[in-house]
Every structure is written in structure tokens, then in C-alpha cells.
């Protein structure tokens, strides 16, 4: 029976079956694959072949797989908490390969994750964390929070329960656990910072509709209040890490997560409330610490990233050869950090879109970045 099951899912994942043929039998194939993932024999090889088939179908029939993700994704993401490293690895590889299909998550998938979290996955995460598998736990947490998506905003109590996991890993003494926590925290950013929530909102302002002026409703103010509350939640551990002395690799991971937040905030970054909550605390924390041979590179990398986007926004005519040269220099600085970094960490470049249209009328942000520029060059060795 095991051999027959293996052969069946192998044929789906390996054989060059035509897309129309797969589409015609999609639902039957998917049910067979899901059965093979959770096969009653407990065969890891069968699970592996079935997960390969999932990735194959996601490549060929992305829309169908997205629509039915609440059926096939749960048996995949549940294995993130497996005690078997092979199961965890194949599960994460599948999620990475199907990321464009399942993210942002459709509502049916988010609801399935909620049902799984309450009785099963929350307990599982605490159990795995207690057994010392801290990196694996926070990595799984990052996926779960991403798969909740915007539905997380409707489950505040569940989110509060989930936040107990990173509360423990952020304060861990192991730099690898802290770095993994930063990466997973980007999942919370994805869940809480939604495109439909981008500031600025029309609060206490008039707007014209068919030539008539109308006063903005309280709905926008409530929405903005919730948005700022979510942003404050995201920023709390980042400010804490940047304000404390720790391994430079942890600071770099924190700055990278912060830049990801700036990238996701998009045009919201022009709002004075967001500037005070997101930009000012990190800049203040960075420059309050006396630079040493290690921290100066983390500082320079962060400032290079901000100033690169800011200066380009101020330039009407961009010399793309010069732009490529600047980016090359940034990568060069990143490589020079490597000797000082004790943990494995990879810097990712996230464009900060709001600087592309930023006008000189935004005095607060212009002053902040101009001040950074002056201080940066006075500290650079």
C-alpha cells in the first residue's frame, strides 16, 4: 500500500502531465495528495512526495491552489512544529515555494489557521519552546502569524496569546534566537500593516463631494487609532533592542526589520504621528549609543539605506549608472560588517516608497533626515 501511495503522488509531482489534464481532475488529485501528506501509514517518504506534488500543482494551477489553500496548507504548516527536522524542513520549503500563492492569505485559510491555533498550535508552540527548540518555535510562529493575515485584526485575544512566544524569544541570551525573532516579527508586520489601512486618513477635515463640503466622520479617526496602536505594538521590541547593548548581528537584524516596516508603511511615513512613533525612537536609540568598531557599521548601514532613498527622492533627474554605483557601495559596506557579526545574518534591501514622492513641505521628516546626514558624516571614521 505504501509503494502504491508513493507511486501515485510521485506521478503527480514528477510526470509531465498537462495543465488542462490536471485542472480537469484537480479536486480528486488534491484530496489524494492531502491524504498522502497525512498518510495513515506514517510514511515520511510518502509525505515528502505528496508535498512535492503540492508544489507542482501550486506552480501549474496557482489560482485553484489558492482557492483551496484551506484544504492543503494546514497539514503542511502543522509540520513546522514536528520533532523531526526532516518534516520541518520539507514543510518550510513547501511554504516558501508556495508563498506567492498563499500570501496574502485568503479568508478561508486564515479561518482554518485560527481553528488550528486555539486548541492545537498554541499548545504545540509552548511545548516545543519548553523543550529548548526556540529557533524552530519562533520560525513556526512567524508563518502562523503571516497566514492569519488581516484576519488577525479581528482576533485580538488570540494575538495576545500568540505574543507570549516572542516575548520569551526576544529576551533570550542566544543571538540566533533573537535574530530568528526579528525575522519572524516581519510576519506580524505583514499581518497588521495592510494596504487598505495606509495613512493619511481624513480626520477632522473637510472633503468635497459633488461640490459640497462634508465633515469627515469619526470612522477615519477610529481606523487611524487602531492603525497607530498596531504600529506601536510592532515598534515596542524594536526600540527595546536598539536601546540595549547586544551583539551587532542582533542590531543589524533589528534594523533590517525596522526598514521592512518602513517599506510596508508606504505613504503612512509622511504622517507626523508615524514619524514620532517609528522614525524618531530608532534614530534616537542609534545615536545615543557611543559608536565602537562594531556598532558604527550597523549605524552606517542603516543611515546609508535611509539616505539613499531620501536623496534619490530629492533628485528629479536620476543618473542610473550612479544609482547602481551607490547600491554597489552599500553592498560593499554590508560585506565589511561580516567580520564583526557572530551570528548568521543576511541584510535585505527594502525600498522606502514614501521617499519617492516626499515633498519639502514635510518639514519634520526633512529635518530628521538632514540631521542624520550631518551626524552620520561627523561620526564616520
mmCIF file of C-alpha atoms in Angstrom:
data_model
loop_
_atom_site.group_PDB
_atom_site.id
_atom_site.type_symbol
_atom_site.label_atom_id
_atom_site.label_comp_id
_atom_site.label_asym_id
_atom_site.label_seq_id
_atom_site.Cartn_x
_atom_site.Cartn_y
_atom_site.Cartn_z
ATOM 1 C CA UNK A 1 0.000 0.000 0.000
ATOM 2 C CA UNK A 2 2.859 2.353 0.857
ATOM 3 C CA UNK A 3 4.505 1.716 -2.509
ATOM 4 C CA UNK A 4 1.274 2.353 -4.386
ATOM 5 C CA UNK A 5 0.690 5.608 -2.479
ATOM 6 C CA UNK A 6 4.269 6.751 -3.127
ATOM 7 C CA UNK A 7 3.931 5.934 -6.810
ATOM 8 C CA UNK A 8 0.675 7.867 -7.086
ATOM 9 C CA UNK A 9 1.936 11.147 -5.634
ATOM 10 C CA UNK A 10 5.274 10.693 -7.412
ATOM 11 C CA UNK A 11 3.446 10.588 -10.739
ATOM 12 C CA UNK A 12 1.731 13.886 -9.940
ATOM 13 C CA UNK A 13 4.918 15.638 -8.846
ATOM 14 C CA UNK A 14 7.357 14.273 -11.425
ATOM 15 C CA UNK A 15 5.498 13.228 -14.559
ATOM 16 C CA UNK A 16 4.937 15.831 -17.257
ATOM 17 C CA UNK A 17 1.163 15.855 -17.010
ATOM 18 C CA UNK A 18 -0.512 18.614 -18.988
ATOM 19 C CA UNK A 19 -2.051 21.526 -17.106
ATOM 20 C CA UNK A 20 -5.519 21.025 -18.683
ATOM 21 C CA UNK A 21 -5.451 17.373 -17.621
ATOM 22 C CA UNK A 22 -4.520 18.319 -14.041
ATOM 23 C CA UNK A 23 -7.182 21.042 -13.972
ATOM 24 C CA UNK A 24 -9.876 18.616 -15.133
ATOM 25 C CA UNK A 25 -9.167 16.300 -12.197
ATOM 26 C CA UNK A 26 -7.963 18.946 -9.736
ATOM 27 C CA UNK A 27 -10.263 18.231 -6.775
ATOM 28 C CA UNK A 28 -9.726 14.473 -6.885
ATOM 29 C CA UNK A 29 -5.968 14.917 -7.157
ATOM 30 C CA UNK A 30 -5.904 17.399 -4.281
ATOM 31 C CA UNK A 31 -7.850 15.083 -1.973
ATOM 32 C CA UNK A 32 -5.445 12.260 -2.803
ATOM 33 C CA UNK A 33 -2.440 14.491 -2.099
ATOM 34 C CA UNK A 34 -3.829 15.687 1.245
ATOM 35 C CA UNK A 35 -4.489 12.076 2.220
ATOM 36 C CA UNK A 36 -0.905 11.215 1.282
ATOM 37 C CA UNK A 37 0.512 14.080 3.370
ATOM 38 C CA UNK A 38 -1.274 12.780 6.463
ATOM 39 C CA UNK A 39 -0.990 9.164 5.356
ATOM 40 C CA UNK A 40 -2.180 6.647 7.983
ATOM 41 C CA UNK A 41 0.961 4.580 7.423
ATOM 42 C CA UNK A 42 3.055 7.379 8.889
ATOM 43 C CA UNK A 43 5.478 7.174 5.973
ATOM 44 C CA UNK A 44 7.780 10.185 5.752
ATOM 45 C CA UNK A 45 8.710 9.337 2.165
ATOM 46 C CA UNK A 46 5.035 9.421 1.168
ATOM 47 C CA UNK A 47 4.620 12.770 2.896
ATOM 48 C CA UNK A 48 7.673 14.080 1.053
ATOM 49 C CA UNK A 49 6.337 13.003 -2.353
ATOM 50 C CA UNK A 50 2.923 14.491 -1.542
ATOM 51 C CA UNK A 51 4.454 17.836 -0.589
ATOM 52 C CA UNK A 52 6.406 17.787 -3.853
ATOM 53 C CA UNK A 53 3.076 17.306 -5.619
ATOM 54 C CA UNK A 54 1.636 20.299 -3.742
ATOM 55 C CA UNK A 55 4.449 22.499 -5.036
ATOM 56 C CA UNK A 56 3.930 21.174 -8.559
ATOM 57 C CA UNK A 57 0.210 21.983 -8.522
ATOM 58 C CA UNK A 58 0.868 25.412 -6.996
ATOM 59 C CA UNK A 59 3.171 26.170 -9.924
ATOM 60 C CA UNK A 60 0.765 24.987 -12.616
ATOM 61 C CA UNK A 61 -2.613 25.811 -11.048
ATOM 62 C CA UNK A 62 -1.899 28.707 -8.729
ATOM 63 C CA UNK A 63 -5.434 30.142 -8.643
ATOM 64 C CA UNK A 64 -7.011 26.754 -7.936
ATOM 65 C CA UNK A 65 -4.496 26.055 -5.188
ATOM 66 C CA UNK A 66 -5.050 29.468 -3.619
ATOM 67 C CA UNK A 67 -8.800 28.917 -3.598
ATOM 68 C CA UNK A 68 -8.339 25.532 -1.902
ATOM 69 C CA UNK A 69 -5.412 26.504 0.342
ATOM 70 C CA UNK A 70 -7.522 25.949 3.464
ATOM 71 C CA UNK A 71 -7.576 22.254 2.488
ATOM 72 C CA UNK A 72 -3.916 21.533 1.705
ATOM 73 C CA UNK A 73 -1.998 24.184 3.691
ATOM 74 C CA UNK A 74 -2.971 23.050 7.246
ATOM 75 C CA UNK A 75 -1.355 19.585 7.005
ATOM 76 C CA UNK A 76 1.752 21.340 5.674
ATOM 77 C CA UNK A 77 2.143 24.154 8.220
ATOM 78 C CA UNK A 78 1.300 21.877 11.173
ATOM 79 C CA UNK A 79 4.554 20.051 10.487
ATOM 80 C CA UNK A 80 6.528 23.179 11.346
ATOM 81 C CA UNK A 81 6.252 22.024 14.966
ATOM 82 C CA UNK A 82 7.337 18.452 14.272
ATOM 83 C CA UNK A 83 10.142 16.995 16.357
ATOM 84 C CA UNK A 84 11.552 15.543 13.126
ATOM 85 C CA UNK A 85 13.846 18.049 11.421
ATOM 86 C CA UNK A 86 13.147 16.490 8.012
ATOM 87 C CA UNK A 87 9.432 17.141 8.373
ATOM 88 C CA UNK A 88 10.042 20.731 9.467
ATOM 89 C CA UNK A 89 12.399 21.359 6.566
ATOM 90 C CA UNK A 90 10.094 19.948 3.888
ATOM 91 C CA UNK A 91 7.177 21.885 5.349
ATOM 92 C CA UNK A 92 9.028 25.201 5.336
ATOM 93 C CA UNK A 93 10.396 24.569 1.849
ATOM 94 C CA UNK A 94 6.850 23.993 0.617
ATOM 95 C CA UNK A 95 5.572 27.185 2.248
ATOM 96 C CA UNK A 96 8.436 29.171 0.761
ATOM 97 C CA UNK A 97 7.777 27.751 -2.696
ATOM 98 C CA UNK A 98 4.040 28.412 -2.491
ATOM 99 C CA UNK A 99 4.368 31.778 -0.763
ATOM 100 C CA UNK A 100 3.164 33.774 -3.753
ATOM 101 C CA UNK A 101 0.087 31.543 -3.902
ATOM 102 C CA UNK A 102 -0.978 31.712 -0.260
ATOM 103 C CA UNK A 103 0.124 35.226 0.740
ATOM 104 C CA UNK A 104 -1.670 37.405 1.474
ATOM 105 C CA UNK A 105 -3.833 34.581 2.785
ATOM 106 C CA UNK A 106 -7.408 34.147 1.561
ATOM 107 C CA UNK A 107 -10.066 34.376 4.251
ATOM 108 C CA UNK A 108 -10.793 30.626 4.281
ATOM 109 C CA UNK A 109 -7.136 29.863 5.007
ATOM 110 C CA UNK A 110 -6.959 32.463 7.788
ATOM 111 C CA UNK A 111 -10.051 30.969 9.412
ATOM 112 C CA UNK A 112 -8.505 27.499 9.213
ATOM 113 C CA UNK A 113 -5.374 28.807 10.950
ATOM 114 C CA UNK A 114 -7.494 30.339 13.733
ATOM 115 C CA UNK A 115 -9.211 26.996 14.326
ATOM 116 C CA UNK A 116 -5.846 25.236 14.400
ATOM 117 C CA UNK A 117 -4.185 27.744 16.706
ATOM 118 C CA UNK A 118 -6.664 27.759 19.560
ATOM 119 C CA UNK A 119 -6.687 24.091 20.536
ATOM 120 C CA UNK A 120 -3.567 22.781 18.892
ATOM 121 C CA UNK A 121 -0.799 25.014 17.598
ATOM 122 C CA UNK A 122 -0.593 27.372 20.594
ATOM 123 C CA UNK A 123 -0.099 24.410 22.902
ATOM 124 C CA UNK A 124 2.350 22.900 20.438
ATOM 125 C CA UNK A 125 4.463 26.066 20.281
ATOM 126 C CA UNK A 126 4.714 26.300 24.064
ATOM 127 C CA UNK A 127 5.637 22.618 24.240
ATOM 128 C CA UNK A 128 8.370 22.921 21.599
ATOM 129 C CA UNK A 129 9.669 26.115 23.222
ATOM 130 C CA UNK A 130 9.835 24.422 26.623
ATOM 131 C CA UNK A 131 11.880 21.624 25.060
ATOM 132 C CA UNK A 132 14.531 24.135 24.024
ATOM 133 C CA UNK A 133 13.707 24.359 20.305
ATOM 134 C CA UNK A 134 13.479 28.134 20.421
ATOM 135 C CA UNK A 135 14.534 28.999 16.871
ATOM 136 C CA UNK A 136 12.176 26.399 15.408
ATOM 137 C CA UNK A 137 9.321 27.694 17.558
ATOM 138 C CA UNK A 138 9.680 31.327 16.556
ATOM 139 C CA UNK A 139 10.113 30.382 12.894
ATOM 140 C CA UNK A 140 6.821 28.483 13.033
ATOM 141 C CA UNK A 141 5.243 31.435 14.860
ATOM 142 C CA UNK A 142 6.268 33.728 12.010
ATOM 143 C CA UNK A 143 4.480 31.534 9.482
ATOM 144 C CA UNK A 144 1.350 31.192 11.607
ATOM 145 C CA UNK A 145 1.021 34.949 12.085
ATOM 146 C CA UNK A 146 1.546 35.542 8.356
ATOM 147 C CA UNK A 147 -1.122 33.008 7.484
ATOM 148 C CA UNK A 148 -3.543 34.781 9.811
ATOM 149 C CA UNK A 149 -3.107 37.889 7.682
ATOM 150 C CA UNK A 150 -5.553 40.750 8.143
ATOM 151 C CA UNK A 151 -7.861 38.331 9.963
ATOM 152 C CA UNK A 152 -5.508 38.793 12.919
ATOM 153 C CA UNK A 153 -7.049 42.223 13.497
ATOM 154 C CA UNK A 154 -10.354 40.534 14.306
ATOM 155 C CA UNK A 155 -8.762 38.138 16.802
ATOM 156 C CA UNK A 156 -7.024 40.401 19.311
ATOM 157 C CA UNK A 157 -7.339 37.878 22.124
ATOM 158 C CA UNK A 158 -5.681 35.197 20.011
ATOM 159 C CA UNK A 159 -2.912 37.601 19.001
ATOM 160 C CA UNK A 160 -2.282 38.452 22.663
ATOM 161 C CA UNK A 161 -1.883 34.743 23.391
ATOM 162 C CA UNK A 162 0.468 34.324 20.443
ATOM 163 C CA UNK A 163 2.604 37.280 21.532
ATOM 164 C CA UNK A 164 3.674 35.319 24.611
ATOM 165 C CA UNK A 165 6.005 33.321 22.344
ATOM 166 C CA UNK A 166 8.135 36.234 21.018
ATOM 167 C CA UNK A 167 8.063 37.798 24.490
ATOM 168 C CA UNK A 168 10.287 34.903 25.543
ATOM 169 C CA UNK A 169 12.472 34.695 22.445
ATOM 170 C CA UNK A 170 13.187 38.425 22.119
ATOM 171 C CA UNK A 171 14.750 38.420 25.585
ATOM 172 C CA UNK A 172 16.740 35.224 25.047
ATOM 173 C CA UNK A 173 20.512 35.448 25.529
ATOM 174 C CA UNK A 174 21.225 33.476 22.344
ATOM 175 C CA UNK A 175 21.782 35.882 19.440
ATOM 176 C CA UNK A 176 20.489 33.299 16.950
ATOM 177 C CA UNK A 177 17.170 33.136 18.790
ATOM 178 C CA UNK A 178 16.961 36.932 18.821
ATOM 179 C CA UNK A 179 17.724 37.152 15.093
ATOM 180 C CA UNK A 180 15.105 34.498 14.324
ATOM 181 C CA UNK A 181 12.658 36.550 16.387
ATOM 182 C CA UNK A 182 13.351 39.623 14.251
ATOM 183 C CA UNK A 183 12.733 37.697 11.047
ATOM 184 C CA UNK A 184 9.511 36.216 12.434
ATOM 185 C CA UNK A 185 8.406 39.686 13.567
ATOM 186 C CA UNK A 186 8.134 40.662 9.899
ATOM 187 C CA UNK A 187 5.220 38.224 9.796
ATOM 188 C CA UNK A 188 3.393 40.387 12.333
ATOM 189 C CA UNK A 189 4.151 43.435 10.183
ATOM 190 C CA UNK A 190 2.590 41.653 7.202
ATOM 191 C CA UNK A 191 -0.479 40.802 9.271
ATOM 192 C CA UNK A 192 -1.060 44.189 10.909
ATOM 193 C CA UNK A 193 0.080 46.652 8.233
ATOM 194 C CA UNK A 194 -2.434 46.294 5.433
ATOM 195 C CA UNK A 195 -2.575 48.349 2.194
ATOM 196 C CA UNK A 196 -6.171 49.361 2.953
ATOM 197 C CA UNK A 197 -5.032 50.940 6.214
ATOM 198 C CA UNK A 198 -2.372 53.224 4.762
ATOM 199 C CA UNK A 199 -2.405 56.753 6.146
ATOM 200 C CA UNK A 200 -3.115 59.627 5.875
ATOM 201 C CA UNK A 201 -6.746 59.390 6.890
ATOM 202 C CA UNK A 202 -9.236 62.207 6.512
ATOM 203 C CA UNK A 203 -9.652 63.117 10.156
ATOM 204 C CA UNK A 204 -11.365 66.306 11.313
ATOM 205 C CA UNK A 205 -11.011 67.606 7.810
ATOM 206 C CA UNK A 206 -13.450 68.648 5.170
ATOM 207 C CA UNK A 207 -13.794 66.886 1.877
ATOM 208 C CA UNK A 208 -15.676 67.856 -1.228
ATOM 209 C CA UNK A 209 -18.277 65.597 -2.713
ATOM 210 C CA UNK A 210 -20.145 66.813 -5.797
ATOM 211 C CA UNK A 211 -19.245 70.391 -4.974
ATOM 212 C CA UNK A 212 -20.484 70.127 -1.375
ATOM 213 C CA UNK A 213 -18.206 70.214 1.664
ATOM 214 C CA UNK A 214 -18.664 67.442 4.197
ATOM 215 C CA UNK A 215 -17.076 66.912 7.572
ATOM 216 C CA UNK A 216 -15.017 63.715 7.917
ATOM 217 C CA UNK A 217 -16.665 61.062 10.072
ATOM 218 C CA UNK A 218 -15.300 59.519 13.239
ATOM 219 C CA UNK A 219 -14.763 56.272 11.330
ATOM 220 C CA UNK A 220 -11.450 57.507 9.970
ATOM 221 C CA UNK A 221 -10.310 58.590 13.420
ATOM 222 C CA UNK A 222 -11.133 55.169 14.858
ATOM 223 C CA UNK A 223 -9.309 53.495 11.977
ATOM 224 C CA UNK A 224 -6.256 55.683 12.488
ATOM 225 C CA UNK A 225 -6.258 54.994 16.226
ATOM 226 C CA UNK A 226 -6.259 51.249 15.581
ATOM 227 C CA UNK A 227 -3.527 51.629 12.971
ATOM 228 C CA UNK A 228 -1.311 53.575 15.364
ATOM 229 C CA UNK A 229 -1.950 51.031 18.107
ATOM 230 C CA UNK A 230 -0.794 48.209 15.822
ATOM 231 C CA UNK A 231 2.278 50.204 14.782
ATOM 232 C CA UNK A 232 3.169 50.867 18.418
ATOM 233 C CA UNK A 233 2.924 47.140 19.149
ATOM 234 C CA UNK A 234 5.307 46.390 16.277
ATOM 235 C CA UNK A 235 7.785 49.063 17.364
ATOM 236 C CA UNK A 236 7.968 48.138 21.065
ATOM 237 C CA UNK A 237 10.532 45.286 20.843
ATOM 238 C CA UNK A 238 12.493 47.053 18.098
ATOM 239 C CA UNK A 239 13.046 50.122 20.258
ATOM 240 C CA UNK A 240 13.935 47.890 23.193
ATOM 241 C CA UNK A 241 16.609 46.043 21.228
ATOM 242 C CA UNK A 242 18.118 49.171 19.686
ATOM 243 C CA UNK A 243 18.266 50.784 23.142
ATOM 244 C CA UNK A 244 20.220 47.925 24.710
ATOM 245 C CA UNK A 245 23.735 46.674 24.214
ATOM 246 C CA UNK A 246 23.776 43.363 22.387
ATOM 247 C CA UNK A 247 25.554 41.544 19.589
ATOM 248 C CA UNK A 248 25.917 43.620 16.424
ATOM 249 C CA UNK A 249 24.214 40.877 14.400
ATOM 250 C CA UNK A 250 21.099 41.350 16.537
ATOM 251 C CA UNK A 251 21.178 45.113 15.972
ATOM 252 C CA UNK A 252 21.527 44.524 12.240
ATOM 253 C CA UNK A 253 18.575 42.142 12.234
ATOM 254 C CA UNK A 254 16.562 44.700 14.179
ATOM 255 C CA UNK A 255 17.430 47.488 11.741
ATOM 256 C CA UNK A 256 16.534 45.234 8.842
ATOM 257 C CA UNK A 257 13.123 44.512 10.374
ATOM 258 C CA UNK A 258 12.672 48.229 11.021
ATOM 259 C CA UNK A 259 13.457 49.017 7.371
ATOM 260 C CA UNK A 260 10.931 46.370 6.355
ATOM 261 C CA UNK A 261 8.354 48.184 8.473
ATOM 262 C CA UNK A 262 9.229 51.493 6.789
ATOM 263 C CA UNK A 263 8.822 49.780 3.435
ATOM 264 C CA UNK A 264 5.398 48.378 4.388
ATOM 265 C CA UNK A 265 4.186 51.661 5.873
ATOM 266 C CA UNK A 266 4.496 53.196 2.425
ATOM 267 C CA UNK A 267 2.942 56.676 2.324
ATOM 268 C CA UNK A 268 1.969 56.467 6.004
ATOM 269 C CA UNK A 269 5.525 57.511 6.768
ATOM 270 C CA UNK A 270 4.603 61.069 5.835
ATOM 271 C CA UNK A 271 2.197 61.260 8.777
ATOM 272 C CA UNK A 272 3.597 63.123 11.797
ATOM 273 C CA UNK A 273 2.208 60.529 14.232
ATOM 274 C CA UNK A 274 4.008 57.725 12.397
ATOM 275 C CA UNK A 275 7.220 59.763 12.241
ATOM 276 C CA UNK A 276 7.182 60.236 16.016
ATOM 277 C CA UNK A 277 6.349 56.592 16.625
ATOM 278 C CA UNK A 278 8.557 54.849 14.052
ATOM 279 C CA UNK A 279 11.422 57.073 12.906
ATOM 280 C CA UNK A 280 12.346 59.216 15.887
ATOM 281 C CA UNK A 281 12.740 56.484 18.577
ATOM 282 C CA UNK A 282 15.085 54.345 16.475
ATOM 283 C CA UNK A 283 17.176 57.293 15.316
ATOM 284 C CA UNK A 284 17.426 58.469 18.921
ATOM 285 C CA UNK A 285 18.373 54.990 20.146
ATOM 286 C CA UNK A 286 21.011 54.563 17.442
ATOM 287 C CA UNK A 287 22.768 57.841 18.158
ATOM 288 C CA UNK A 288 22.570 57.640 21.945
ATOM 289 C CA UNK A 289 24.960 54.693 21.960
ATOM 290 C CA UNK A 290 28.638 55.590 21.720
ATOM 291 C CA UNK A 291 29.886 54.030 18.484
ATOM 292 C CA UNK A 292 32.575 51.383 18.664
ATOM 293 C CA UNK A 293 34.282 49.400 15.933
ATOM 294 C CA UNK A 294 31.267 47.084 15.706
ATOM 295 C CA UNK A 295 28.230 49.294 16.216
ATOM 296 C CA UNK A 296 29.469 52.031 13.873
ATOM 297 C CA UNK A 297 28.983 49.732 10.880
ATOM 298 C CA UNK A 298 25.447 48.862 11.885
ATOM 299 C CA UNK A 299 24.736 52.569 12.233
ATOM 300 C CA UNK A 300 26.313 53.430 8.908
ATOM 301 C CA UNK A 301 24.413 50.705 7.088
ATOM 302 C CA UNK A 302 21.094 51.913 8.468
ATOM 303 C CA UNK A 303 21.826 55.535 7.613
ATOM 304 C CA UNK A 304 23.093 54.639 4.148
ATOM 305 C CA UNK A 305 19.805 52.878 3.485
ATOM 306 C CA UNK A 306 17.670 55.811 4.619
ATOM 307 C CA UNK A 307 19.728 58.479 2.934
ATOM 308 C CA UNK A 308 19.962 56.584 -0.330
ATOM 309 C CA UNK A 309 16.159 56.592 -0.659
ATOM 310 C CA UNK A 310 15.827 60.133 0.667
ATOM 311 C CA UNK A 311 18.418 61.663 -1.664
ATOM 312 C CA UNK A 312 17.004 59.854 -4.683
ATOM 313 C CA UNK A 313 13.581 61.243 -3.810
ATOM 314 C CA UNK A 314 15.009 64.751 -3.927
ATOM 315 C CA UNK A 315 16.674 64.223 -7.307
ATOM 316 C CA UNK A 316 14.457 64.858 -10.299
ATOM 317 C CA UNK A 317 16.953 63.524 -12.836
ATOM 318 C CA UNK A 318 18.462 60.249 -11.681
ATOM 319 C CA UNK A 319 21.674 59.004 -13.210
ATOM 320 C CA UNK A 320 21.061 55.264 -13.120
ATOM 321 C CA UNK A 321 24.752 54.480 -13.538
ATOM 322 C CA UNK A 322 25.406 56.484 -10.397
ATOM 323 C CA UNK A 323 22.493 54.752 -8.689
ATOM 324 C CA UNK A 324 23.980 51.347 -9.441
ATOM 325 C CA UNK A 325 27.317 52.568 -8.120
ATOM 326 C CA UNK A 326 25.680 53.724 -4.871
ATOM 327 C CA UNK A 327 23.938 50.377 -4.423
ATOM 328 C CA UNK A 328 27.234 48.603 -5.082
ATOM 329 C CA UNK A 329 28.889 50.712 -2.384
ATOM 330 C CA UNK A 330 26.098 49.831 0.044
ATOM 331 C CA UNK A 331 26.668 46.147 -0.624
ATOM 332 C CA UNK A 332 30.370 46.728 -0.090
ATOM 333 C CA UNK A 333 29.709 48.196 3.324
ATOM 334 C CA UNK A 334 27.492 45.245 4.143
ATOM 335 C CA UNK A 335 30.322 42.849 3.382
ATOM 336 C CA UNK A 336 32.692 44.817 5.600
ATOM 337 C CA UNK A 337 30.365 44.212 8.524
ATOM 338 C CA UNK A 338 30.802 40.466 8.177
ATOM 339 C CA UNK A 339 33.978 40.146 10.311
ATOM 340 C CA UNK A 340 32.137 41.674 13.267
ATOM 341 C CA UNK A 341 28.962 39.594 13.020
ATOM 342 C CA UNK A 342 28.982 36.485 15.181
ATOM 343 C CA UNK A 343 25.631 35.082 14.025
ATOM 344 C CA UNK A 344 24.431 34.210 10.552
ATOM 345 C CA UNK A 345 22.541 37.192 9.194
ATOM 346 C CA UNK A 346 21.712 38.494 5.740
ATOM 347 C CA UNK A 347 20.820 42.137 5.129
ATOM 348 C CA UNK A 348 17.885 42.682 2.777
ATOM 349 C CA UNK A 349 17.358 45.918 0.900
ATOM 350 C CA UNK A 350 13.787 47.211 1.247
ATOM 351 C CA UNK A 351 12.921 50.342 -0.773
ATOM 352 C CA UNK A 352 11.157 53.014 1.267
ATOM 353 C CA UNK A 353 8.489 54.080 -1.188
ATOM 354 C CA UNK A 354 7.304 57.209 0.576
ATOM 355 C CA UNK A 355 10.594 58.981 -0.146
ATOM 356 C CA UNK A 356 9.854 58.710 -3.863
ATOM 357 C CA UNK A 357 7.113 61.325 -3.657
ATOM 358 C CA UNK A 358 8.098 63.105 -0.453
ATOM 359 C CA UNK A 359 7.754 66.873 -0.778
ATOM 360 C CA UNK A 360 9.737 69.527 1.019
ATOM 361 C CA UNK A 361 6.519 70.503 2.786
ATOM 362 C CA UNK A 362 7.027 67.623 5.206
ATOM 363 C CA UNK A 363 9.315 69.634 7.422
ATOM 364 C CA UNK A 364 9.563 67.113 10.274
ATOM 365 C CA UNK A 365 10.866 64.271 8.143
ATOM 366 C CA UNK A 366 13.192 66.521 6.162
ATOM 367 C CA UNK A 367 14.749 67.906 9.352
ATOM 368 C CA UNK A 368 15.205 64.421 10.809
ATOM 369 C CA UNK A 369 16.947 63.033 7.748
ATOM 370 C CA UNK A 370 19.065 66.138 7.234
ATOM 371 C CA UNK A 371 20.199 65.911 10.866
ATOM 372 C CA UNK A 372 21.030 62.244 10.374
ATOM 373 C CA UNK A 373 23.148 63.170 7.376
ATOM 374 C CA UNK A 374 25.149 65.730 9.370
ATOM 375 C CA UNK A 375 25.661 63.462 12.388
ATOM 376 C CA UNK A 376 26.457 60.496 10.182
ATOM 377 C CA UNK A 377 29.375 62.178 8.482
ATOM 378 C CA UNK A 378 30.690 63.628 11.734
ATOM 379 C CA UNK A 379 30.871 60.107 13.230
ATOM 380 C CA UNK A 380 32.100 58.189 10.192
ATOM 381 C CA UNK A 381 35.783 57.226 10.661
#
